[in-house]
Tab-separated table of C-alpha atoms in Angstrom:
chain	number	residue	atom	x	y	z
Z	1	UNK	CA	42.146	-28.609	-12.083
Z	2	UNK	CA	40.724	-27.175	-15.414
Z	3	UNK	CA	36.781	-25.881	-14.498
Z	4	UNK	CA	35.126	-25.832	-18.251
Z	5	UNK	CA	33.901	-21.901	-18.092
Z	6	UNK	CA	31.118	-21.411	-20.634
Z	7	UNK	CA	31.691	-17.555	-21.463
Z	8	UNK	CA	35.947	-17.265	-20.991
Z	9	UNK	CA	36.343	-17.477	-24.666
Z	10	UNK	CA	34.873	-14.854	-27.444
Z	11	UNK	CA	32.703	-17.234	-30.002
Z	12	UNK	CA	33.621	-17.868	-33.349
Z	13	UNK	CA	31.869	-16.653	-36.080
Z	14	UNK	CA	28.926	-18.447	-36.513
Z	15	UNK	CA	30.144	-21.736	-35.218
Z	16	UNK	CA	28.415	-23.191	-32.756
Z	17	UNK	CA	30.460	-26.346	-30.812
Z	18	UNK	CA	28.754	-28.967	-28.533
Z	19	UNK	CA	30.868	-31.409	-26.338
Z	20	UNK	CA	29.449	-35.053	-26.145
Z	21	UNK	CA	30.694	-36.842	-22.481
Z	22	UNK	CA	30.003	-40.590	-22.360
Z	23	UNK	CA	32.035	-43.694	-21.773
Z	24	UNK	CA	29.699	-45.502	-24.408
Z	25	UNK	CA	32.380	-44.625	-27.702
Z	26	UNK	CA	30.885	-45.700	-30.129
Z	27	UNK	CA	27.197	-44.536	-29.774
Z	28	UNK	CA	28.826	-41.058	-29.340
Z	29	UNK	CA	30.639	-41.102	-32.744
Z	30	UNK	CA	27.006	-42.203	-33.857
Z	31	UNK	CA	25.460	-39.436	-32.500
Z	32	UNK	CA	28.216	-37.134	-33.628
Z	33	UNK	CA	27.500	-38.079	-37.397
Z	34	UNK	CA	24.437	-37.744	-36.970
Z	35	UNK	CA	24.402	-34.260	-35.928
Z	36	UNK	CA	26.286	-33.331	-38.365
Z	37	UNK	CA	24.325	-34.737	-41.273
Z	38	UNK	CA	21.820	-32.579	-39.970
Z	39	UNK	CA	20.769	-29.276	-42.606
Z	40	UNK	CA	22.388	-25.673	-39.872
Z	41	UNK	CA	22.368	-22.731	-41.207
Z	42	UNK	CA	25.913	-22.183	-38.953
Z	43	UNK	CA	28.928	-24.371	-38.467
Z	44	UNK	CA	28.410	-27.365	-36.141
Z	45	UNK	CA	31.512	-28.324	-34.320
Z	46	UNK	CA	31.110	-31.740	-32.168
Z	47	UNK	CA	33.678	-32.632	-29.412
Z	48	UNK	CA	33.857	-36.183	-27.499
Z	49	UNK	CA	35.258	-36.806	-24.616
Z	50	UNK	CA	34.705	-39.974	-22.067
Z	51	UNK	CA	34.968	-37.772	-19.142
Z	52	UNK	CA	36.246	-34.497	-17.993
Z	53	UNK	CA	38.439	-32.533	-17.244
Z	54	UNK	CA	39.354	-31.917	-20.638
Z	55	UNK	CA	43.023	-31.222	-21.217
Z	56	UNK	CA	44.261	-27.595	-21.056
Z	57	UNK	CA	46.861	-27.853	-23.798
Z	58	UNK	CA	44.145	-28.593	-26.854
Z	59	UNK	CA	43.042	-25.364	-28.326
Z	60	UNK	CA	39.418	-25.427	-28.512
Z	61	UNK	CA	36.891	-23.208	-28.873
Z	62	UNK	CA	34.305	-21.863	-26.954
Z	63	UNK	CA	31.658	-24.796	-25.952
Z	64	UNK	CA	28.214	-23.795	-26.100
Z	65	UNK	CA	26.370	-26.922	-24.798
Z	66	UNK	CA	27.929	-29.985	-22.835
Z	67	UNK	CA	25.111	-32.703	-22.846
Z	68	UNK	CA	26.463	-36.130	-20.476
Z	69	UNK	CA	25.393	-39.442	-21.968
Z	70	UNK	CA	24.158	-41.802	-19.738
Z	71	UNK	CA	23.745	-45.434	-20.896
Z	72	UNK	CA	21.274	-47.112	-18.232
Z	73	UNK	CA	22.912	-50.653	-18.725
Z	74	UNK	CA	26.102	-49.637	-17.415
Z	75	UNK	CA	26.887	-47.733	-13.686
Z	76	UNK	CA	30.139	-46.945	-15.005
Z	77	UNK	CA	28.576	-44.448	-17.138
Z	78	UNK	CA	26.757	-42.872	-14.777
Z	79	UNK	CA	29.407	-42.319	-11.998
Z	80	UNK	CA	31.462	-41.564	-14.636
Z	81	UNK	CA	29.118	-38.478	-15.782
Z	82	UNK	CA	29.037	-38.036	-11.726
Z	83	UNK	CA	32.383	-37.505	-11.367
Z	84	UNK	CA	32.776	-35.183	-14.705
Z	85	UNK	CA	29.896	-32.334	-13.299
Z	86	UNK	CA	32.557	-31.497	-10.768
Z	87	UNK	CA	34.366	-30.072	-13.269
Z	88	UNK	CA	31.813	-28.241	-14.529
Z	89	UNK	CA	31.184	-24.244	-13.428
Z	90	UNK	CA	27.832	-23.561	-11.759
Z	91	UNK	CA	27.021	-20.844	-14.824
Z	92	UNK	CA	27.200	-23.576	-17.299
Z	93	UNK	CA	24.047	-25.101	-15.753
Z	94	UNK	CA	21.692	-22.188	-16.776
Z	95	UNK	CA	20.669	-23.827	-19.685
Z	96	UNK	CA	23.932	-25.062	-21.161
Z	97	UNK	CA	23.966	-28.208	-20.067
Z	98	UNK	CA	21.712	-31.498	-21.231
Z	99	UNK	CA	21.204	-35.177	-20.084
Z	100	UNK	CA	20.919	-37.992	-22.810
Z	101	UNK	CA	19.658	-41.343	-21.708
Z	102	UNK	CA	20.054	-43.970	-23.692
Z	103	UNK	CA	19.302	-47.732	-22.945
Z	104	UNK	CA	16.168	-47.180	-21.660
Z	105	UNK	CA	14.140	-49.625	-24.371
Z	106	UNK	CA	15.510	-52.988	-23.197
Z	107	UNK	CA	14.004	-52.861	-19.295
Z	108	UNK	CA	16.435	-56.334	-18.652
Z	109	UNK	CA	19.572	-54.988	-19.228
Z	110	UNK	CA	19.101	-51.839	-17.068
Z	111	UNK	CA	20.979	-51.657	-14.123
Z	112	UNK	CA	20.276	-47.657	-13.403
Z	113	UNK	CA	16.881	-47.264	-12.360
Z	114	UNK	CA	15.281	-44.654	-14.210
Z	115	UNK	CA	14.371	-42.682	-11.182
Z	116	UNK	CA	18.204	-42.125	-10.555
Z	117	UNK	CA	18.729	-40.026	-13.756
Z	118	UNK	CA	15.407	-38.003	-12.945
Z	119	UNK	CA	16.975	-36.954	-9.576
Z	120	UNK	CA	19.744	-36.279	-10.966
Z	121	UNK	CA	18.439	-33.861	-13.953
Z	122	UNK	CA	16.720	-32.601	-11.282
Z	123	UNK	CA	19.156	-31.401	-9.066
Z	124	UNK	CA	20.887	-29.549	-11.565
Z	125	UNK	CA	17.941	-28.088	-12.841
Z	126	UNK	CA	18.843	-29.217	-16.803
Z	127	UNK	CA	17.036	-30.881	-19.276
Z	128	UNK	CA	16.430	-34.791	-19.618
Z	129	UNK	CA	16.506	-36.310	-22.999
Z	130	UNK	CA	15.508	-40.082	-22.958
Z	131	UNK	CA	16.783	-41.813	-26.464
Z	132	UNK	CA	17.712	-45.183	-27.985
Z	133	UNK	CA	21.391	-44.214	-29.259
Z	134	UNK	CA	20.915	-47.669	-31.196
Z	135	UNK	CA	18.169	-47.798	-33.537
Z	136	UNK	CA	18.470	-44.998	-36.566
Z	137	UNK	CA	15.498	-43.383	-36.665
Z	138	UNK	CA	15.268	-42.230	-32.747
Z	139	UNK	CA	19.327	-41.228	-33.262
Z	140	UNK	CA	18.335	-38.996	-36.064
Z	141	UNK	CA	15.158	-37.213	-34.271
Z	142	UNK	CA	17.607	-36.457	-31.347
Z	143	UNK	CA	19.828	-35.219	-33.875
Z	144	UNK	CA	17.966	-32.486	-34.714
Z	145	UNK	CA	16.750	-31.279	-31.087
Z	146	UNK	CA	20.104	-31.409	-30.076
Z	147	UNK	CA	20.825	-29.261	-33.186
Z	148	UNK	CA	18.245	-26.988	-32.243
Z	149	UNK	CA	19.089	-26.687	-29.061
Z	150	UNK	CA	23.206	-25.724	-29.428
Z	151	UNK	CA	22.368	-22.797	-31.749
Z	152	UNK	CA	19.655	-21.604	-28.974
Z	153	UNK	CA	22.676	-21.731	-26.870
Z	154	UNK	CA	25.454	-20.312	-29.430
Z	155	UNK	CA	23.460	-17.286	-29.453
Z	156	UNK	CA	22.207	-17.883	-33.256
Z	157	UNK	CA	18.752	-17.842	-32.799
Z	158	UNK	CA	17.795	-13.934	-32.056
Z	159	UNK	CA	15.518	-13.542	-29.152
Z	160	UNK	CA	15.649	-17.021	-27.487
Z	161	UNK	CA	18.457	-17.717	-25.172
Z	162	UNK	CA	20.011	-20.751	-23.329
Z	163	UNK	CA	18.069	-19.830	-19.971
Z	164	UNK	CA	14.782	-19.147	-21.648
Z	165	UNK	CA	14.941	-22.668	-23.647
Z	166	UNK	CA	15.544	-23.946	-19.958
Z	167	UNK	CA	12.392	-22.218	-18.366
Z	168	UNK	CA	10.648	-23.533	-21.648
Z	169	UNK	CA	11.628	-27.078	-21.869
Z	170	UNK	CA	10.444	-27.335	-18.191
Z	171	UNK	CA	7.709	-29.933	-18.544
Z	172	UNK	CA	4.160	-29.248	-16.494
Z	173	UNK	CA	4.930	-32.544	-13.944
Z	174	UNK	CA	8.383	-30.872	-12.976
Z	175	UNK	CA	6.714	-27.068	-12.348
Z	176	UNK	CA	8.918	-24.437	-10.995
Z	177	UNK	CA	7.490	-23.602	-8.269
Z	178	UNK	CA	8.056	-27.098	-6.510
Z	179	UNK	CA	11.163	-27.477	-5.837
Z	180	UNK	CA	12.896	-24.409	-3.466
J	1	UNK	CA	40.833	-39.135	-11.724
J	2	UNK	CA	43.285	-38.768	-14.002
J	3	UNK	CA	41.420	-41.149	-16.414
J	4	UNK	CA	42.338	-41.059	-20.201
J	5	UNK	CA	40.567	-38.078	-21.900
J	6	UNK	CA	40.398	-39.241	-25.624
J	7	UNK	CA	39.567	-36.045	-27.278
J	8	UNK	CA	38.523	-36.385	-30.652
J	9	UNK	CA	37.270	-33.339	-32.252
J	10	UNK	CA	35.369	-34.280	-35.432
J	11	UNK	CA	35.075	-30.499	-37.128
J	12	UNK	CA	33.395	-30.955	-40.228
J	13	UNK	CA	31.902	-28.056	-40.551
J	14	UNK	CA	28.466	-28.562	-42.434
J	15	UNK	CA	28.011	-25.413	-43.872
J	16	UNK	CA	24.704	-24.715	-46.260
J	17	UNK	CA	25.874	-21.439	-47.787
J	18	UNK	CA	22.284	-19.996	-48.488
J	19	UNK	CA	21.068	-18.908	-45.774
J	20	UNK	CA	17.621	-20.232	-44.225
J	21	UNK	CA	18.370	-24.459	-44.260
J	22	UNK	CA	18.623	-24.642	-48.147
J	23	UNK	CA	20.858	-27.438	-48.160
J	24	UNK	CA	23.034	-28.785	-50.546
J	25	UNK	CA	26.592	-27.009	-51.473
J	26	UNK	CA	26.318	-24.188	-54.321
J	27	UNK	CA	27.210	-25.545	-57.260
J	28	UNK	CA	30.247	-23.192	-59.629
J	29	UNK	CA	28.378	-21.968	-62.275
J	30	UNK	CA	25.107	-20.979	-60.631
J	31	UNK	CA	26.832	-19.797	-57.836
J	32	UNK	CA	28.127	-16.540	-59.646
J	33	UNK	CA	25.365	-14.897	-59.599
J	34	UNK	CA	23.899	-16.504	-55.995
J	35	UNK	CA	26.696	-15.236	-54.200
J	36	UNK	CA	26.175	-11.128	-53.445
J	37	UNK	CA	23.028	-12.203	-52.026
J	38	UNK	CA	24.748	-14.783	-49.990
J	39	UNK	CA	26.909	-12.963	-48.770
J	40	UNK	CA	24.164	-10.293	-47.403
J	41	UNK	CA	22.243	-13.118	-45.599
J	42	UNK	CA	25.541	-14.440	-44.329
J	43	UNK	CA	26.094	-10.694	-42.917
J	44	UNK	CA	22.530	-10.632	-41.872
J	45	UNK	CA	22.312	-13.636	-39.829
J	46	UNK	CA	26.060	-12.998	-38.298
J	47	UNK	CA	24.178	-9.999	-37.249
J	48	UNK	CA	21.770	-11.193	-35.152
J	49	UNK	CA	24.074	-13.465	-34.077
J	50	UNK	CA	26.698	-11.496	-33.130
J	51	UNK	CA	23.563	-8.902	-31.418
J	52	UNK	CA	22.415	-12.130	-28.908
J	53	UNK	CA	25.619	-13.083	-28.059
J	54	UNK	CA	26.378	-9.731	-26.825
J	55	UNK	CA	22.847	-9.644	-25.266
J	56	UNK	CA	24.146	-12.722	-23.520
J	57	UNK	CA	27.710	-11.081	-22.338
J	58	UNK	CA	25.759	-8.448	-21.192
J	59	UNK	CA	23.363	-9.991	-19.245
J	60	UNK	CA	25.741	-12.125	-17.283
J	61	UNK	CA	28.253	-8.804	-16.939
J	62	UNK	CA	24.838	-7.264	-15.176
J	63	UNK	CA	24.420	-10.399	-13.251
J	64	UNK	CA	27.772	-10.428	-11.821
J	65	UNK	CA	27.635	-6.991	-10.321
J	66	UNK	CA	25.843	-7.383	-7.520
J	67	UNK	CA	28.544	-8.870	-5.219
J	68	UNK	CA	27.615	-10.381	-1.711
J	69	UNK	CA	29.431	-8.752	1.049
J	70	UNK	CA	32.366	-9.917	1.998
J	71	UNK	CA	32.459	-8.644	5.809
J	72	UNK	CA	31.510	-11.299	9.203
J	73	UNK	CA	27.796	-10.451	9.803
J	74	UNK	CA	26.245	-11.483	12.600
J	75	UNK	CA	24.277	-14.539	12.086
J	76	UNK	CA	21.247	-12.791	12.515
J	77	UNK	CA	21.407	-10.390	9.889
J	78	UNK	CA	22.703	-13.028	7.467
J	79	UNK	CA	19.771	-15.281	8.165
J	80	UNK	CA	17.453	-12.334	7.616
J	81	UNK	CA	19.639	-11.648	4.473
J	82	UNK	CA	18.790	-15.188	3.017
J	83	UNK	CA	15.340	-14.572	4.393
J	84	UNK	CA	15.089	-11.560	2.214
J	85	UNK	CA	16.225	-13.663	-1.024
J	86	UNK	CA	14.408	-16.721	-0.913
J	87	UNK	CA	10.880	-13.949	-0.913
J	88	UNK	CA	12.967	-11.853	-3.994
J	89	UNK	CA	13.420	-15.474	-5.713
J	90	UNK	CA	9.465	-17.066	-5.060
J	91	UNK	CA	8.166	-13.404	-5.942
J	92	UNK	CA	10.269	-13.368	-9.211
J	93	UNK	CA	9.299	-17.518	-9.551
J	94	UNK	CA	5.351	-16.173	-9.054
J	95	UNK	CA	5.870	-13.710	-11.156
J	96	UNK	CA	7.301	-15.642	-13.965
J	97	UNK	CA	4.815	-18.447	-13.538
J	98	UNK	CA	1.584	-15.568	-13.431
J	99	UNK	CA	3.351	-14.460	-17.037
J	100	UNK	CA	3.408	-17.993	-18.430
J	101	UNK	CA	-0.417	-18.789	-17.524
J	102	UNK	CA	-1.273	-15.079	-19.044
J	103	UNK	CA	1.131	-15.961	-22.578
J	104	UNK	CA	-0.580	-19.922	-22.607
J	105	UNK	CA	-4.295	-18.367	-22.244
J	106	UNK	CA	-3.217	-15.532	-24.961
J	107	UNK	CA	-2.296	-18.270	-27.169
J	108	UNK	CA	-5.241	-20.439	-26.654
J	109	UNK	CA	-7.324	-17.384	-27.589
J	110	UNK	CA	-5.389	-16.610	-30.412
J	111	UNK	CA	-5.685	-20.020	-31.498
J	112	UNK	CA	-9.523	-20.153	-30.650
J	113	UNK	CA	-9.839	-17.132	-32.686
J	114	UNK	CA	-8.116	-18.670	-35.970
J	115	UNK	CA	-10.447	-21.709	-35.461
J	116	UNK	CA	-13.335	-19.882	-35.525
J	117	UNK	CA	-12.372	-17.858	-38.641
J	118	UNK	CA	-11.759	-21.082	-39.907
J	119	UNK	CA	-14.409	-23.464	-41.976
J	120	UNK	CA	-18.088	-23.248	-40.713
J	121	UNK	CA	-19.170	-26.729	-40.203
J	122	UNK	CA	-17.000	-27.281	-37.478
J	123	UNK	CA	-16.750	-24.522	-35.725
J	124	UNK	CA	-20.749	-24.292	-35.706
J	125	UNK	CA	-20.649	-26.144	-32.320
J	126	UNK	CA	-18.440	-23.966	-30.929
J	127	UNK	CA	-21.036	-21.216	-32.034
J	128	UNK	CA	-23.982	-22.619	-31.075
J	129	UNK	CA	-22.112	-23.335	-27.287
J	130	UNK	CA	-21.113	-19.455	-27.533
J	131	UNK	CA	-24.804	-18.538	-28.481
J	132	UNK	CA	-25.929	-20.970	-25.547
J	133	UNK	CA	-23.889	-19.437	-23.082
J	134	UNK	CA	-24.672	-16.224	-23.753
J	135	UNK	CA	-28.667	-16.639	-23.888
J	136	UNK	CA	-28.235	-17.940	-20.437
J	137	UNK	CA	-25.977	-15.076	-19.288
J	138	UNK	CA	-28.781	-12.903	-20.259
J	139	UNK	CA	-31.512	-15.046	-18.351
J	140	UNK	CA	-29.526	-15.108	-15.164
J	141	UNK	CA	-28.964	-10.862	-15.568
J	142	UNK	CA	-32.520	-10.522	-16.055
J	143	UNK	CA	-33.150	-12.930	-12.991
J	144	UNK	CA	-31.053	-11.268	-10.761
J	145	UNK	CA	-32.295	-7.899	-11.607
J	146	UNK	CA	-36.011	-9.124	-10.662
J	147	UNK	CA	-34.927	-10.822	-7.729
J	148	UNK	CA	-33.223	-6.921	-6.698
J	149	UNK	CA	-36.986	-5.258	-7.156
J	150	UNK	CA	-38.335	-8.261	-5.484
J	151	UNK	CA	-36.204	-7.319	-2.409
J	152	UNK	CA	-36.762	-3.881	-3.123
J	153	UNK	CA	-40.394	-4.390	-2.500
J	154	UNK	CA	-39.709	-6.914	0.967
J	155	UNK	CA	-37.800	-4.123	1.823
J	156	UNK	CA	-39.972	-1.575	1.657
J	157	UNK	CA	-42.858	-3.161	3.156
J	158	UNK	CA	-40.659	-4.049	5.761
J	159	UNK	CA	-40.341	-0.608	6.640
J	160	UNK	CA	-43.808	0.512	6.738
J	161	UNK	CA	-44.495	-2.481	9.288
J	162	UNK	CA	-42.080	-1.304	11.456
J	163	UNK	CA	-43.509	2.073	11.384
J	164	UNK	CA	-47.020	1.214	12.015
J	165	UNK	CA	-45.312	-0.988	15.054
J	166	UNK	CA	-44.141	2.140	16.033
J	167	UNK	CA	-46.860	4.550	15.832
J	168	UNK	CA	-49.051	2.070	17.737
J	169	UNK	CA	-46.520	1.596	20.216
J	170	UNK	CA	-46.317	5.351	21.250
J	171	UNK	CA	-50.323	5.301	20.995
J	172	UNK	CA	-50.625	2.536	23.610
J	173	UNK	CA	-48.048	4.610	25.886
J	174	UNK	CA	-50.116	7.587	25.698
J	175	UNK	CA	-53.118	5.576	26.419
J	176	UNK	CA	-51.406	4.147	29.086
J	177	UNK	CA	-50.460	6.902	30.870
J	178	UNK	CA	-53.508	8.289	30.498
J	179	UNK	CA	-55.185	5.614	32.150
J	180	UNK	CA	-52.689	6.147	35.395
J	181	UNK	CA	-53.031	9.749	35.645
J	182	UNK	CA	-56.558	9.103	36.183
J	183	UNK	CA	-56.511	6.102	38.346
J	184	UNK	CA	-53.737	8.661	40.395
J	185	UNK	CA	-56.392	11.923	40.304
J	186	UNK	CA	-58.763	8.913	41.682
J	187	UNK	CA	-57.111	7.704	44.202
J	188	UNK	CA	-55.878	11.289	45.492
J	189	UNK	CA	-59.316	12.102	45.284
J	190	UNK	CA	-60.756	9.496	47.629
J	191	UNK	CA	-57.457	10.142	49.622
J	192	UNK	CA	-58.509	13.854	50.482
J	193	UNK	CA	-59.354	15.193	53.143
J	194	UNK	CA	-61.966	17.170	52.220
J	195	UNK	CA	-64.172	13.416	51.339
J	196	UNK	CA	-63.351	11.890	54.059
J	197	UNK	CA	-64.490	14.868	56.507
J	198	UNK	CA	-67.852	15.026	54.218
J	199	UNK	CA	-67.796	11.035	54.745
J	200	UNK	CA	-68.144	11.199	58.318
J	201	UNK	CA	-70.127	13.847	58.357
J	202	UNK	CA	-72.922	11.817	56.260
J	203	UNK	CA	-72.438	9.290	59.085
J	204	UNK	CA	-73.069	10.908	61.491
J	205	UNK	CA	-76.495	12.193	60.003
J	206	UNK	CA	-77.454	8.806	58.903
J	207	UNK	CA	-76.975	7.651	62.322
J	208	UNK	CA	-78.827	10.821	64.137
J	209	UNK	CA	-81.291	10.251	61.182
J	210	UNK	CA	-81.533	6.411	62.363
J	211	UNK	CA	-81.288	7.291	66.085
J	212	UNK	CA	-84.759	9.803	65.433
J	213	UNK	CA	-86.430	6.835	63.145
J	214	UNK	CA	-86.442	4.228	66.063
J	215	UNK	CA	-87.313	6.695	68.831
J	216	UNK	CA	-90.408	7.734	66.467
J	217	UNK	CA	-91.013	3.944	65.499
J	218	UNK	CA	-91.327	3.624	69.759
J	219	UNK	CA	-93.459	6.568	69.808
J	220	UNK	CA	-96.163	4.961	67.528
J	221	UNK	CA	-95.490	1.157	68.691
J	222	UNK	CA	-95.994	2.994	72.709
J	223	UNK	CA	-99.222	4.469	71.973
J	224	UNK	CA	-100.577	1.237	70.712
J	225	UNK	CA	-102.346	3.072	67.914
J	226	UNK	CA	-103.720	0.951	65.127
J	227	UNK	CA	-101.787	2.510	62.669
J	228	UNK	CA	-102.584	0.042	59.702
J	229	UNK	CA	-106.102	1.566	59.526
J	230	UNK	CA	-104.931	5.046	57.854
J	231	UNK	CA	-102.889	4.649	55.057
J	232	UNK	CA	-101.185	7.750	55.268
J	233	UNK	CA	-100.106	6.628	58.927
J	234	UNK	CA	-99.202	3.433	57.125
J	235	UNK	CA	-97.238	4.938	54.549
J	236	UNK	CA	-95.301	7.044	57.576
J	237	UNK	CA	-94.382	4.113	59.537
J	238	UNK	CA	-93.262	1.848	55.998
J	239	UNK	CA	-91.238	4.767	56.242
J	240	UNK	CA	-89.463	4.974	59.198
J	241	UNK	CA	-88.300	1.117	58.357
J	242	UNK	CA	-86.081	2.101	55.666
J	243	UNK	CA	-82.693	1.225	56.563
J	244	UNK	CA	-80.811	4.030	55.764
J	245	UNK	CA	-77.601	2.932	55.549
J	246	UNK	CA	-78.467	0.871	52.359
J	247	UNK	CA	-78.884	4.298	50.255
C-alpha cells in the first residue's frame, strides 16, 4: 500500500499543493475555490480526495500539507479520516498535517462529540481548525489561514518552517509540557 | 479499503505576477515596462524559497542520521536507553518552553516600551505607577539599611554585656577562691599541733590557777577572819571568785 511521503519528491518551483480528505464533496470543492480566490504570491495547487490511499498511477506533485475534514454530523467522516491517517508517514505529522471541523454550529445535528476530534488532534500532535464549511464568510477566513499555512509548509516563507508553525499554533490550554 | 478515490485535481494556478500580494493579472501594455522588475522579485522570492526548502532537506537529512542500533540489547540497557531519551526530550521540551517565556516577556517589553513612547495622556498612569513604585523601592532600601545599623548597634551592645558577664564572672572566682584558701589556712591552723599543745597547756594552768584560788578561798573562809572590814582584803577575796574559765 502507497504511504503518502512528504519529502520523496523535489518541489516545484514555487508551487505550493495542499490535499483536501473528506467524504463531505461538495463543501470540499467549496473550500477548494475558495482557496484559490485567495491573493498568493506562489502557485496554489488544491487536491481532493474522499479518502486515502491515493492512487500510485496519477502523477502528482509533491504535497505540502494534507488537512482531513471532519464533518461532526456524520461518523462516516470521521472513521473515514480514521482509516486514511494509516496511510499517512509519521514525518508528515511534524507540522504538515491539519484538522478541519466543520458542523460544529448546529449542536442538534452533531453526532461526533466535540471532545472526540480534540483527542484525536491531540494524539497526533497537529493543529485543530474548527469552521462552518457552510456559511461564506467563515469559508473565506479559513481560506486564508489555510493559505497561510501551506506556503509556511512549501518552504515559501523564509525563516518559518512547518514544525515551528506547529510549536507556534500550540494554544496555552494544550502546553507542551503536558502531555509525555 | 479499497474505497473509490475520486481524485480531482483542480490546478488553477492563481498566480499574481508582482511580487508581494499585488493582485490582479498585468495588463499588455503596462506590463512592458513592469516586467524586468518582475522578473527580479520572481528570482528573489524563488530564492528564498528555494534557500528554506533546502534548509528543510537538510534538516531532516541531519535528523535521519542518527540511527538506533540495530543489535538484541539486553532489556536493561534498552530501558536505560529510553530512560536516557525521555530526560534528552523534557530537557530539550524545558528548554524550548524557558525560550518561549524569555521571547513573550521580550515582546511585552518591547511593546511596553512603544506604548510609553507613545501619546502622553495615556501612558501618564503607567508613569505615575512607575514613579510610585520606584519612590517606594527607595523607602524600603532606606528602611532596610536603618534596620542593618539598628542591628549593628543590638549587636554591639550585645557584646559588651557579655563581656562585662565575663569579667565579673572570673572576679567572683578569684574572690571565691580566695575566700577558701583562707577558710583552708584556718582550719589547718586550728588543726595544728602546735595550738592544740598551747590549748592544753592553758588548761592546765587555768585549772592549777583554779585549784590555788579555792585552797586560798579555804584559807581565809578557815581562819574565820572578817574579811569584809578591809577593803583591800575585800578586793582580794572578790578576786579569788572570778571564774576563770569564763576569760
Amino acid at each position: 500500500m502507497s504511504v503518502l511521503r512528504p519529502l520523496d519528491k523535489q518541489p516545484g518551483l514555487n508551487t505550493a499543493t495542499i490535499l483536501l480528505v473528506g467524504t463531505e464533496d461538495a463543501l470540499l470543492q467549496q473550500l477548494a475555490d475558495s482557496m484559490l480566490k485567495e491573493d498568493c504570491a506562489s502557485e496554489l495547487k488544491v487536491h481532493l480526495a474522499r479518502s486515502l490511499p491515493l492512487p500510485s498511477n496519477v502523477n502528482r506533485p509533491r504535497i505540502d500539507l494534507i488537512v482531513f475534514v471532519v464533518n461532526l454530523h456524520s461518523k462516516y467522516s470521521l472513521r473515514n479520516v480514521e482509516e486514511s491517517l494509516h496511510h499517512v508517514d509519521t514525518t508528515f505529522f511534524l507540522g504538515k498535517v491539519g484538522f478541519l471541523i466543520t458542523g460544529a454550529g448546529r449542536e442538534g445535528h452533531c453526532s461526533i462529540h466535540r471532545n472526540t476530534v480534540v483527542r484525536l488532534a491531540r494524539t497526533y500532535r497537529s493543529p485543530l481548525l474548527f469552521c462552518d464549511l457552510e456559511v461564506e464568510g467563515f469559508r473565506a477566513a479559513v481560506a486564508q489561514r489555510l493559505v497561510r499555512m501551506l506556503q509556511i509548509c512549501a518552504g515559501h516563507v523564509p525563516g518559518v518552517s512547518a514544525l515551528n508553525l506547529l510549536s507556534l499554533l500550540r494554544s496555552s490550554e494544550n502546553p507542551a509540557l503536558e502531555d509525555v | 479499503m479499497e474505497k473509490q478515490p475520486g481524485e480531482q485535481a483542480a490546478a488553477e494556478p492563481a498566480d499574481s505576477g508582482a511580487g508581494g500580494g499585488e493582485g490582479g493579472s498585468p495588463q499588455v501594455a503596462g506590463a512592458q515596462t513592469a516586467r524586468p522588475e518582475d522578473r527580479l522579485t520572481l528570482l528573489l522570492r524563488l530564492r528564498a524559497q528555494t534557500k528554506q526548502q533546502l534548509l528543510e532537506y537538510k534538516s531532516v537529512v541531519d535528523a535521519n542520521e542518527e540511527k538506533t542500533p540495530e543489535q538484541i540489547m539486553q532489556d536493561k540497557q534498552i530501558e536505560a536507553k529510553i530512560e536516557d531519551l525521555e530526560n534528552e526530550i523534557e530537557d530539550v521540551k524545558i528548554a524550548f518552553e524557558i525560550k518561549k517565556l524569555a521571547l513573550d516577556r521580550m515582546q511585552l517589553s518591547a511593546a511596553l516600551k512603544k506604548n510609553l513612547e507613545k501619546i502622553n495622556p495615556k501612558t501618564s498612569v503607567l508613569m505615575d505607577n512607575m514613579k510610585h513604585v520606584l519612590k517606594l523601592n527607595k523607602l524600603i532600601m532606606k528602611s532596610h539599611q536603618e534596620s542593618w545599623d539598628l542591628e549593628e548597634k543590638l549587636l554591639d551592645v550585645r557584646k559588651k554585656r557579655l563581656q562585662l558577664k565575663q569579667a565579673s564572672e572570673s572576679k567572683l572566682l578569684e574572690i571565691q577562691t580566695e575566700k577558701n584558701k583562707q577558710k583552708n589556712d584556718l582550719a589547718n591552723m586550728e588543726n595544728s599541733d602546735k595550738i592544740k599543745t598551747i590549748q592544753q597547756n592553758l588548761q592546765m594552768e587555768i585549772q592549777i590557777t583554779t585549784v590555788i584560788q579555792h585552797v586560798f578561798q579555804n584559807l581565809i573562809l578557815g581562819s574565820k577572819a572578817n574579811w569584809a572590814e578591809d577593803s583591800a582584803f575585800k578586793e582580794t577575796v572578790l578576786q579569788l571568785e572570778k571564774n576563770l574559765t569564763m576569760i
